[in-house]
PDB file of C-alpha atoms in Angstrom:
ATOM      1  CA  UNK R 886      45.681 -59.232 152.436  1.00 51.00           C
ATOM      2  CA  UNK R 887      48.033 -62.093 150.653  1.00 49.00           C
ATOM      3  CA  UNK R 888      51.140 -61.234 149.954  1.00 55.00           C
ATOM      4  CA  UNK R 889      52.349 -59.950 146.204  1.00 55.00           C
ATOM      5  CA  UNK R 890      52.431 -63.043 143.919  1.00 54.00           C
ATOM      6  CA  UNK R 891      55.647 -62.603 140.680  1.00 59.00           C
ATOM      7  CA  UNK R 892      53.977 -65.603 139.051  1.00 59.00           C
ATOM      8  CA  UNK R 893      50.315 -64.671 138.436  1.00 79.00           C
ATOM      9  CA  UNK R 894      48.796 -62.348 136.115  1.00 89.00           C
ATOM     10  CA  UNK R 895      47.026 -59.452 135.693  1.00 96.00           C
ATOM     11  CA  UNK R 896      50.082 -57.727 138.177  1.00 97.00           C
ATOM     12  CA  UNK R 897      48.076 -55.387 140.241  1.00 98.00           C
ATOM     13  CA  UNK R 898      49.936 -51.913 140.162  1.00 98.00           C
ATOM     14  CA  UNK R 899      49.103 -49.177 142.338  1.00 98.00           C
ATOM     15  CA  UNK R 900      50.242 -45.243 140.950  1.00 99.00           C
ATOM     16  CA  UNK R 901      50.689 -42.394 143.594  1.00 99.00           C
ATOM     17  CA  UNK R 902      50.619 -39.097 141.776  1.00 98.00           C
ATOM     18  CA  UNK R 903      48.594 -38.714 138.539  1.00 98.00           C
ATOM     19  CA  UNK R 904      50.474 -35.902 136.986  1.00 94.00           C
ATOM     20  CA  UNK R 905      52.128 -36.384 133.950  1.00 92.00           C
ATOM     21  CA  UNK R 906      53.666 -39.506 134.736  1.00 94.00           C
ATOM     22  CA  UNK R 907      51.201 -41.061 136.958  1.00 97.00           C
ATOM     23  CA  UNK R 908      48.691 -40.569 134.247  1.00 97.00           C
ATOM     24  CA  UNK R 909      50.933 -42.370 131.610  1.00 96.00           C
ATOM     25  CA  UNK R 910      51.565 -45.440 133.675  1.00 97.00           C
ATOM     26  CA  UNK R 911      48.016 -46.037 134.109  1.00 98.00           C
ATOM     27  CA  UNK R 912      47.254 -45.486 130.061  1.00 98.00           C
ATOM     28  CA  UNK R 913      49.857 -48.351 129.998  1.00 97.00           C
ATOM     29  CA  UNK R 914      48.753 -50.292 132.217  1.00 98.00           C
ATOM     30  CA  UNK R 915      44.692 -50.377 130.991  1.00 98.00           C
ATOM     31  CA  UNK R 916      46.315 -50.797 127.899  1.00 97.00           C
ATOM     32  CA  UNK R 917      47.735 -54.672 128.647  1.00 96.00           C
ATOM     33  CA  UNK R 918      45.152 -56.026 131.064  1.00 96.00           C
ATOM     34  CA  UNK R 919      46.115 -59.408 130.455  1.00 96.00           C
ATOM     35  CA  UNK R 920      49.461 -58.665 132.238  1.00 96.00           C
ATOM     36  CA  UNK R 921      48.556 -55.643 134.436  1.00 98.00           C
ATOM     37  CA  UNK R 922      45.133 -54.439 136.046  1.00 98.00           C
ATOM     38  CA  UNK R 923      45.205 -51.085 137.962  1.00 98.00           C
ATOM     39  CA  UNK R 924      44.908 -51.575 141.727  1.00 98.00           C
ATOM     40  CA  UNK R 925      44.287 -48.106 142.269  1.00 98.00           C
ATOM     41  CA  UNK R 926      44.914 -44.436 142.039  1.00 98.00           C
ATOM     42  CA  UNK R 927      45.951 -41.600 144.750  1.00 98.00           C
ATOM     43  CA  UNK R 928      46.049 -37.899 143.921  1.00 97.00           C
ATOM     44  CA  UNK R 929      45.987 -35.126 146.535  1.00 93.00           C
ATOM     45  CA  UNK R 930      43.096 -34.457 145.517  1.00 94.00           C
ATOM     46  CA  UNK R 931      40.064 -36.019 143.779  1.00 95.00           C
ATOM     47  CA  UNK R 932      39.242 -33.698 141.118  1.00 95.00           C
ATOM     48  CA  UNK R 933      43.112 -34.077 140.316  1.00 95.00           C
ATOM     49  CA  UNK R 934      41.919 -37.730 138.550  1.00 97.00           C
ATOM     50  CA  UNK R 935      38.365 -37.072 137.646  1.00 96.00           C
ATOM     51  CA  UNK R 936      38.681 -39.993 135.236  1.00 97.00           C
ATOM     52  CA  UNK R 937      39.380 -42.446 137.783  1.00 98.00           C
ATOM     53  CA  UNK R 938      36.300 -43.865 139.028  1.00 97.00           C
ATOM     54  CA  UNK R 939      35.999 -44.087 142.596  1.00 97.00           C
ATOM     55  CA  UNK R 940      36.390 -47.620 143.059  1.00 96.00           C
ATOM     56  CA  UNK R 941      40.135 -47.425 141.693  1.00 97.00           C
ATOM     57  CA  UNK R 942      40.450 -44.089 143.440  1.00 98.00           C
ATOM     58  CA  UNK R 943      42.391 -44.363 146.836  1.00 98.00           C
ATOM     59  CA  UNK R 944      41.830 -41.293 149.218  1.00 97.00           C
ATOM     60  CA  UNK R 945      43.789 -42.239 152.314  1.00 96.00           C
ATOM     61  CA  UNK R 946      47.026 -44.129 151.736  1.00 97.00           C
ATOM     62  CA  UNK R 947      46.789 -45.615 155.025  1.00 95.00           C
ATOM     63  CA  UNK R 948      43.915 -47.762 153.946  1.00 95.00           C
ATOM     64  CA  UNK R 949      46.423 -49.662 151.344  1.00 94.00           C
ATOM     65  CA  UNK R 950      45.827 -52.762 153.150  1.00 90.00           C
ATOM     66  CA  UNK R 951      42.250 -52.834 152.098  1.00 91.00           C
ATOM     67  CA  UNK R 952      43.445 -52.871 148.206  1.00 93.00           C
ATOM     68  CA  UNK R 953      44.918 -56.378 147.012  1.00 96.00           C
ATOM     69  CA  UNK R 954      47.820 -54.920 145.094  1.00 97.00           C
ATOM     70  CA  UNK R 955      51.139 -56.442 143.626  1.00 97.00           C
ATOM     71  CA  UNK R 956      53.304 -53.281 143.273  1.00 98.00           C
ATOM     72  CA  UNK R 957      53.134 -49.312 144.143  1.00 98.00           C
ATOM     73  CA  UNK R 958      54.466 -47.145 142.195  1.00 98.00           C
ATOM     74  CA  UNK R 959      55.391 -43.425 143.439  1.00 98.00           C
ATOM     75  CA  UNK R 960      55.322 -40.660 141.118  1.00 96.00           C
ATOM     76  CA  UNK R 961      54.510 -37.989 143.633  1.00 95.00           C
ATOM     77  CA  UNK R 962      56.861 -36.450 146.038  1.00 93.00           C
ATOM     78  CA  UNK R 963      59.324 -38.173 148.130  1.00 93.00           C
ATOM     79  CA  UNK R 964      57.282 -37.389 151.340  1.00 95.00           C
ATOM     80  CA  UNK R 965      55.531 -40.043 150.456  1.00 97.00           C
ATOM     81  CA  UNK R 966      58.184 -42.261 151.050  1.00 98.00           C
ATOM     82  CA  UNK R 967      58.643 -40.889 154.636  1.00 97.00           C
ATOM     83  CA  UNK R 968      55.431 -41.010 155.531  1.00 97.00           C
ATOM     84  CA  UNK R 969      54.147 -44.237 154.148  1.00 98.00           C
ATOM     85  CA  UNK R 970      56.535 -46.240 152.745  1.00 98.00           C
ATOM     86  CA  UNK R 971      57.170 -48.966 155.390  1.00 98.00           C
ATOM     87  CA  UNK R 972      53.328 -49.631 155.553  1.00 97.00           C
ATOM     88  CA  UNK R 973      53.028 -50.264 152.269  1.00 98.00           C
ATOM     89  CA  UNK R 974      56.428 -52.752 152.127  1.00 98.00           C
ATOM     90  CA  UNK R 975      54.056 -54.456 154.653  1.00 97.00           C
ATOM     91  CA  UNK R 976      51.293 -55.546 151.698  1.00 96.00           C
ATOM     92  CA  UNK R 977      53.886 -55.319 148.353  1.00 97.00           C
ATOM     93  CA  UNK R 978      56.620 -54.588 146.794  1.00 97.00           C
ATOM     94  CA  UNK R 979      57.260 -50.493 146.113  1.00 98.00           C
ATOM     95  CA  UNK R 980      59.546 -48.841 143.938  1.00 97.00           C
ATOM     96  CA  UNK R 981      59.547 -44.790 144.783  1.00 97.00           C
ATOM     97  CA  UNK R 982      60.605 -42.619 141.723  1.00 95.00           C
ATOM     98  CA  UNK R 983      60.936 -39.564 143.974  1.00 94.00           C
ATOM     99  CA  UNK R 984      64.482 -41.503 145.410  1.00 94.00           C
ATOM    100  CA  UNK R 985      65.816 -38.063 147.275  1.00 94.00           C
ATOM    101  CA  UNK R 986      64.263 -39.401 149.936  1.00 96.00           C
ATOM    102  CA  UNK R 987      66.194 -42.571 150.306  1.00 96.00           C
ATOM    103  CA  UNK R 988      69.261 -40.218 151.005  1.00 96.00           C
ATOM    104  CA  UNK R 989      67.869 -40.594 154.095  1.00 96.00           C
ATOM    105  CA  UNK R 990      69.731 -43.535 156.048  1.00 96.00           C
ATOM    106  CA  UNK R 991      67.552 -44.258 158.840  1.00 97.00           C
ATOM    107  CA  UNK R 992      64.845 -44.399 156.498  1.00 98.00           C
ATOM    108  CA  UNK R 993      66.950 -46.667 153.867  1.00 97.00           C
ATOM    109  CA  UNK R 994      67.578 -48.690 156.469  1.00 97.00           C
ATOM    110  CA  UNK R 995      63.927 -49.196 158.097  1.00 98.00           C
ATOM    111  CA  UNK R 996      62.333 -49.505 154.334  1.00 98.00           C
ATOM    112  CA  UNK R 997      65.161 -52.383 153.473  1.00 96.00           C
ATOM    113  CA  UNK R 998      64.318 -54.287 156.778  1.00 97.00           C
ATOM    114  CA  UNK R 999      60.744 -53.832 156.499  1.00 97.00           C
ATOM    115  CA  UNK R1000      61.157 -55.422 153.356  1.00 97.00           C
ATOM    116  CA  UNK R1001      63.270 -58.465 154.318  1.00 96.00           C
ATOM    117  CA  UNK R1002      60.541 -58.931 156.956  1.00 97.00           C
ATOM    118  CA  UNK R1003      57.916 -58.989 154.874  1.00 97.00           C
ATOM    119  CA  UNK R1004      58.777 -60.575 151.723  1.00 96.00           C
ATOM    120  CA  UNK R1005      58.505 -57.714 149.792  1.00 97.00           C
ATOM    121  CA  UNK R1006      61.072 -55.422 147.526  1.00 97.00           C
ATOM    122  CA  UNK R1007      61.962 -51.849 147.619  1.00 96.00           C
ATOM    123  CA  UNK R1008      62.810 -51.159 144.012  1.00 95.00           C
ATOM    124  CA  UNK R1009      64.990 -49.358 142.802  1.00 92.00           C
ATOM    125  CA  UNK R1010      63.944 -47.499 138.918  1.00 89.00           C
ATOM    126  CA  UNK R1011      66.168 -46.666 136.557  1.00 80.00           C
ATOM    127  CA  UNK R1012      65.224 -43.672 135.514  1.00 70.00           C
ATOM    128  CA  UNK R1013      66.970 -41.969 133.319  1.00 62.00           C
ATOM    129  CA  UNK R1014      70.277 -43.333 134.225  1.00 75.00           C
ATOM    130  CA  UNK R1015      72.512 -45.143 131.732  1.00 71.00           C
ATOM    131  CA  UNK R1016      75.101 -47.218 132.785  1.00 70.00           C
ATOM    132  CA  UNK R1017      73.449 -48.259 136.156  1.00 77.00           C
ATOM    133  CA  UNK R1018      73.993 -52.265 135.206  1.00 74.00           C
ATOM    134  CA  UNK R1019      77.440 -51.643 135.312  1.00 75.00           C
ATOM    135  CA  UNK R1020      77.679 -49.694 138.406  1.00 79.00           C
ATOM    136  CA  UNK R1021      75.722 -52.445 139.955  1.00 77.00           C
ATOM    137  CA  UNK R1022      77.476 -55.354 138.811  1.00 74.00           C
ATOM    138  CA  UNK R1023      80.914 -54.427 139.063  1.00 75.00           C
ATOM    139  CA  UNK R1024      82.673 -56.646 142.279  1.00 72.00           C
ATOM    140  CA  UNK R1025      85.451 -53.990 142.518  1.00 78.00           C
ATOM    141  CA  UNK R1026      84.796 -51.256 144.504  1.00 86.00           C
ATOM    142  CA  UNK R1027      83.957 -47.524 142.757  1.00 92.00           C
ATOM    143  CA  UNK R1028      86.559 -45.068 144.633  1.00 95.00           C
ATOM    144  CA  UNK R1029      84.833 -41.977 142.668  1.00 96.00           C
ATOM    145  CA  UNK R1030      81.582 -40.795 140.784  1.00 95.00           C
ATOM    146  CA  UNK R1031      80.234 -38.252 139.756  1.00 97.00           C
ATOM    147  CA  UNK R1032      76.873 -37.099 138.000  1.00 95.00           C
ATOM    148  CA  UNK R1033      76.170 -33.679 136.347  1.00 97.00           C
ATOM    149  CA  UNK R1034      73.150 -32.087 134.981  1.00 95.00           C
ATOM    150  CA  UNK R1035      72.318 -29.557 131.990  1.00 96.00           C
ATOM    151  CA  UNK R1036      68.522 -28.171 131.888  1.00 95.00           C
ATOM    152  CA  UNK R1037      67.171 -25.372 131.271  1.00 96.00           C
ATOM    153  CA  UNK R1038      65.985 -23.199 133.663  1.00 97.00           C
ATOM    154  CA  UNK R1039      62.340 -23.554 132.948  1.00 94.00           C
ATOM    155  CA  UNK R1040      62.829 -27.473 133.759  1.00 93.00           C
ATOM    156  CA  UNK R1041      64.496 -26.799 137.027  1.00 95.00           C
ATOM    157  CA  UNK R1042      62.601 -26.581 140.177  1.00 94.00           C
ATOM    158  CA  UNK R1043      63.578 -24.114 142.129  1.00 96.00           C
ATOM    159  CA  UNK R1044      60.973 -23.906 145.396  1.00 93.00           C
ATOM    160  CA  UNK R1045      63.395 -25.078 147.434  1.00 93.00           C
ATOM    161  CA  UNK R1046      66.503 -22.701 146.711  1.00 96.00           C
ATOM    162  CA  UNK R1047      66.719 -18.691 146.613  1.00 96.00           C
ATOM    163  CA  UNK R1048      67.267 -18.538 143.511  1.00 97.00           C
ATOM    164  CA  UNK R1049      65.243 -16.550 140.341  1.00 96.00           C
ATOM    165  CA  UNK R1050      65.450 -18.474 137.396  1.00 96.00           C
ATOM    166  CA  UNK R1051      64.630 -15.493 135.314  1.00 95.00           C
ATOM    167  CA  UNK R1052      68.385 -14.416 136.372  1.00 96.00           C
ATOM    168  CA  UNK R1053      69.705 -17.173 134.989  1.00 97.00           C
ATOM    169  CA  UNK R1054      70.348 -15.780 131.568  1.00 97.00           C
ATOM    170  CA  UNK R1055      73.333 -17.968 130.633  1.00 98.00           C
ATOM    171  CA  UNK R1056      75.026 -21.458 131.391  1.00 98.00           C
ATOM    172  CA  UNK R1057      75.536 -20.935 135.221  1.00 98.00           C
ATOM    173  CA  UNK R1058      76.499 -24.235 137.682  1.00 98.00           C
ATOM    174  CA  UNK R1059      74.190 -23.478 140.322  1.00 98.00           C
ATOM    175  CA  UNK R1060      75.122 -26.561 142.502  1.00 98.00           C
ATOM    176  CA  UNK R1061      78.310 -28.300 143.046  1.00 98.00           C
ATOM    177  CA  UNK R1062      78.708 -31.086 145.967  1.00 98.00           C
ATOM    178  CA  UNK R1063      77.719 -33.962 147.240  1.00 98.00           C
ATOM    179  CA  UNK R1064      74.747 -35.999 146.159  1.00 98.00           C
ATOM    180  CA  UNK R1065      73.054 -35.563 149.742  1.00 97.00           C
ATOM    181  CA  UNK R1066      73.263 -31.905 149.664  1.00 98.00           C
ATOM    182  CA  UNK R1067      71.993 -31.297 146.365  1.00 98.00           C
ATOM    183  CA  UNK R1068      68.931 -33.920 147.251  1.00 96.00           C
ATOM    184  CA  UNK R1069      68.181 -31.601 149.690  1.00 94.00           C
ATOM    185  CA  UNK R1070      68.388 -28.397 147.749  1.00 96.00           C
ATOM    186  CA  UNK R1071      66.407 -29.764 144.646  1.00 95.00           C
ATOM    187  CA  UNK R1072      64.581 -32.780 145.295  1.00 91.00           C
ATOM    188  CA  UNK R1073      62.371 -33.126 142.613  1.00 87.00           C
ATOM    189  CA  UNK R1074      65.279 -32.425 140.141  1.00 90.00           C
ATOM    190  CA  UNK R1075      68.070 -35.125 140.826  1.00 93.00           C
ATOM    191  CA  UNK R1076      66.625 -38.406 141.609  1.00 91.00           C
ATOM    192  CA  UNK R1077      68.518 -40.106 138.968  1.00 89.00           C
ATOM    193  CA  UNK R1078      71.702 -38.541 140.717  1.00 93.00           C
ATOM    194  CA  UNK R1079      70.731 -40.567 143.783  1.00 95.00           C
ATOM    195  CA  UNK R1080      69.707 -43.459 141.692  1.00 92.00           C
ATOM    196  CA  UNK R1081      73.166 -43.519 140.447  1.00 91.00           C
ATOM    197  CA  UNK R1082      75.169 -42.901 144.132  1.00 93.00           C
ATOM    198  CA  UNK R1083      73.183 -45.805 145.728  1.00 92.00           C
ATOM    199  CA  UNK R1084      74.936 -47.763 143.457  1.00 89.00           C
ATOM    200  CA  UNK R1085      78.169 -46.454 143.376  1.00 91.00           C
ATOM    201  CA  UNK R1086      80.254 -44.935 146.048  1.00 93.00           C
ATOM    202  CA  UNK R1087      77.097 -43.495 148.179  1.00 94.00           C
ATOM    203  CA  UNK R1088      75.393 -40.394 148.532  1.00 96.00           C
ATOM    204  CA  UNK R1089      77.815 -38.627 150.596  1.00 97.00           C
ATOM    205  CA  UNK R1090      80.962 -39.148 148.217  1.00 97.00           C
ATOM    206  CA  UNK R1091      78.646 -38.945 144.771  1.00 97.00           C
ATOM    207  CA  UNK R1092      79.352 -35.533 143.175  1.00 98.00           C
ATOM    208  CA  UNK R1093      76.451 -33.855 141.979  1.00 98.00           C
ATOM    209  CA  UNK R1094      76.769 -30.756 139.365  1.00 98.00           C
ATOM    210  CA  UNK R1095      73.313 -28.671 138.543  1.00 98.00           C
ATOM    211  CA  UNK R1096      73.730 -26.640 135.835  1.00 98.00           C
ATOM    212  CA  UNK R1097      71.224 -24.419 134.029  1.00 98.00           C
ATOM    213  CA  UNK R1098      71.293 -23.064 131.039  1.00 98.00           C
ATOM    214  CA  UNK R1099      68.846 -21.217 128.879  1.00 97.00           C
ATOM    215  CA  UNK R1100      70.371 -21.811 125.603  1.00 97.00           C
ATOM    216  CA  UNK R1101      69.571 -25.785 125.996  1.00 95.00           C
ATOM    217  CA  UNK R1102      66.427 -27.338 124.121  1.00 91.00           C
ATOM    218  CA  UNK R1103      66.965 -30.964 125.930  1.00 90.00           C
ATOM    219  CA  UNK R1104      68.130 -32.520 129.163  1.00 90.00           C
ATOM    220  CA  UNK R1105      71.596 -33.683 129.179  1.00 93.00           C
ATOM    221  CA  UNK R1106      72.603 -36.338 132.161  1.00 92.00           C
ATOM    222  CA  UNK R1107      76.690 -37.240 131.946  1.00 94.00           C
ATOM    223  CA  UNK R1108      77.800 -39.982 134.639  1.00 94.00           C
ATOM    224  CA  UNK R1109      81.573 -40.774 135.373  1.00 94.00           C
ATOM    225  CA  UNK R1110      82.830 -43.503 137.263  1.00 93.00           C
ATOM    226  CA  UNK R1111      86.442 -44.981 138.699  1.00 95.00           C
ATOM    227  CA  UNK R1112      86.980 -47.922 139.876  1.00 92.00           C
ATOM    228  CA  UNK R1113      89.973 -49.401 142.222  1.00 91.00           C
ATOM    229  CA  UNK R1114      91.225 -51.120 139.355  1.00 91.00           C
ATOM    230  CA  UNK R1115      91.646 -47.740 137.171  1.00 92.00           C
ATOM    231  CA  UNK R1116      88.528 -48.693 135.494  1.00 90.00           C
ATOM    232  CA  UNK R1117      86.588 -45.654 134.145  1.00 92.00           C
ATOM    233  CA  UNK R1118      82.760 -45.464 132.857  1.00 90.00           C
ATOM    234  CA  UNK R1119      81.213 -42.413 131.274  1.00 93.00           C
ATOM    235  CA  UNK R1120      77.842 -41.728 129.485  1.00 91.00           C
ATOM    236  CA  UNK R1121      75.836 -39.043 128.168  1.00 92.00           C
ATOM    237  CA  UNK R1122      72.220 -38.955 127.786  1.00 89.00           C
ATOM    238  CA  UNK R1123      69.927 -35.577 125.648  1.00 89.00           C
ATOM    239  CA  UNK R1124      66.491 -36.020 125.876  1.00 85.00           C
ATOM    240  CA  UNK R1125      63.908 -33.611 125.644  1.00 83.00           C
ATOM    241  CA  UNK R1126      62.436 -32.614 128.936  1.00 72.00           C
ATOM    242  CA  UNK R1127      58.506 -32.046 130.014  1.00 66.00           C
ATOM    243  CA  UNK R1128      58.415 -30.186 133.303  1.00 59.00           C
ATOM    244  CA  UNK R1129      61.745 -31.525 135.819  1.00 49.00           C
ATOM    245  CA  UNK R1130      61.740 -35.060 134.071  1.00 56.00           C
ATOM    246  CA  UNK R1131      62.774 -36.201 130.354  1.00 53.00           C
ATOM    247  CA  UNK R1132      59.920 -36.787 128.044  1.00 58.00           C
ATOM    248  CA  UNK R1133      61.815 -40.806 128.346  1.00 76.00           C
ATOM    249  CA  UNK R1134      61.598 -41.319 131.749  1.00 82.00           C
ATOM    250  CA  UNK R1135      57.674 -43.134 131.433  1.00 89.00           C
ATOM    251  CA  UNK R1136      59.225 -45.402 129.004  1.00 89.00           C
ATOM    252  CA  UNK R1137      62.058 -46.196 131.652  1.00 88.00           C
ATOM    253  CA  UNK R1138      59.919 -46.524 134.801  1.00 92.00           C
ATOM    254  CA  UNK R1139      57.695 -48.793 132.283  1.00 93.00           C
ATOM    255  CA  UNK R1140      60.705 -51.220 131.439  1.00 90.00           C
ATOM    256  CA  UNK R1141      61.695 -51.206 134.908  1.00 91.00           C
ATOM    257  CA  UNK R1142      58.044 -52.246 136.278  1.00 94.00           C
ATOM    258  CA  UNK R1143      58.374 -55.073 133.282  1.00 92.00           C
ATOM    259  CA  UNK R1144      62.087 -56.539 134.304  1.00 89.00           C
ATOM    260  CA  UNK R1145      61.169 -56.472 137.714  1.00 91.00           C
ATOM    261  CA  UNK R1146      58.573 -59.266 137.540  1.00 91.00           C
ATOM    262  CA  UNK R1147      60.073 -61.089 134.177  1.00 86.00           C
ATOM    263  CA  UNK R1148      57.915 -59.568 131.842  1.00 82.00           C
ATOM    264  CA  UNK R1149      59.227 -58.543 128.493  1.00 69.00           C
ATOM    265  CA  UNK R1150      58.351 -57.904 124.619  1.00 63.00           C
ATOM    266  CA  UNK R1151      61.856 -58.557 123.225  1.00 61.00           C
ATOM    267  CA  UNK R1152      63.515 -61.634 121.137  1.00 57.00           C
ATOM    268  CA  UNK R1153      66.054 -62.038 123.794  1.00 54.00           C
ATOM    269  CA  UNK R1154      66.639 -61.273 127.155  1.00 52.00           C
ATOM    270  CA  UNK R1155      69.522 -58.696 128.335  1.00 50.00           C
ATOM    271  CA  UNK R1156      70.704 -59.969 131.714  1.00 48.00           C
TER     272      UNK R1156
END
């Protein structure tokens, strides 16, 4: 299959995961088809995208070869990064929104070089992180961040953890540590907390704070940085939340999919 091409149009985009997400990314993308076309859709199941027709349905991920596609998108779980995310650097560029599991060196490391080898990008989303231009572009070094959460219970998932939300009945810090540990413990909760230690001082010396609290009606993300110049960065996001993301994170993953192969609707251009 050729190789991804930045310069032509439609982009093909492929979207793992049609939940609430997956489902908005492909309204957006039928929605410009002289820019995008949709490569294809994977669920877990079929009947989980009924509206998909089976040509842009993909059953087996390991068949991605046999789809000419530009871009994959994961909206699913980060397992699928594990599992098949070096096969698909092979044929395109991919850009995982489940990024717990690039906590994961080894794994970092094999998806970066599989990349490099084949011409191909791992992208990284921002989600719903503000401030990550700044974390990224800074030359001196951050000596300290940290990243805390407010949600309320209801928006926290909590499979992973012995904990009962319904016990939760005020503002209670139910994780305090490192970003690595807390990726672990709730993976499908703080990708934007890895987001932001990739590009700061790592996930091993990245605090990460979970806190739930059933008197909140939004999502509140607050990121601090300091730098080795006594440089300090904070900033505070409320949005309203729909299941464990923010009810902004499709417009984010949207922009991100634009900037990442020049595309934009704006007057000007924020480099």
């Amino acid at each position: 299959m050729p190789k991804p091409s930045r310069s032509r149009f439609p982009i093909r985009v492929g979207v793992i995961g049609y939940g609430f997400i997956g489902r908005e990314l492909v309204k957006r993308l039928r929605a410009d088809p002289k820019r995008f076309a949709l490569a294809f859709v994977h669920a877990r199941r079929r009947d989980q995208a009924s509206d998909i027709a089976d040509a842009d349905f993909l059953a087996d991920l390991t068949d991605v070869g046999l789809k000419p596609v530009d871009l994959i998108v994961e909206t699913a779980h980060p397992v699928i990064t594990h599992r098949h995310g070096a096969g698909i650097l092979q044929q395109c560029d991919y850009m995982p929104l489940s990024t717990t599991a690039l906590t994961d060196d080894s794994l970092r490391a094999s998806l970066c070089g599989m990349a490099a080898q084949h011409g191909t990008r791992l992208l990284l989303a921002a989600g719903a992180l503000i401030g990550g231009e700044e974390m990224e572009k800074r030359s001196v070094p951050w000596v300290r961040a940290r990243i805390t959460f407010r949600k309320h219970p209801a928006n926290i998932d909590f499979s992973d953890v012995d904990i009962d939300p319904a016990t939760l009945t005020m503002a209670t810090t139910i994780f305090e540590g490192s970003v690595r540990d807390i990726a672990g413990r709730y993976p499908r909760n703080v990708n934007t907390m890895v987001t932001a230690a990739l590009l700061s001082t790592g996930v091993d010396a990245c605090e990460g704070v979970l806190i739930a609290d059933p008197a909140l009606d939004c999502a509140i993300a607050e990121v601090e940085a300091w730098g080795e110049d006594g440089s300090y960065i904070r900033t505070e996001k409320r949005q309203p939340a729909k299941g464990v993301s923010g009810t902004e994170m499709v417009d984010s993953v949207w922009g991100s999919i634009c900037r990442s192969f020049g595309i934009s609707n704006k007057p000007f251009v924020f480099v």
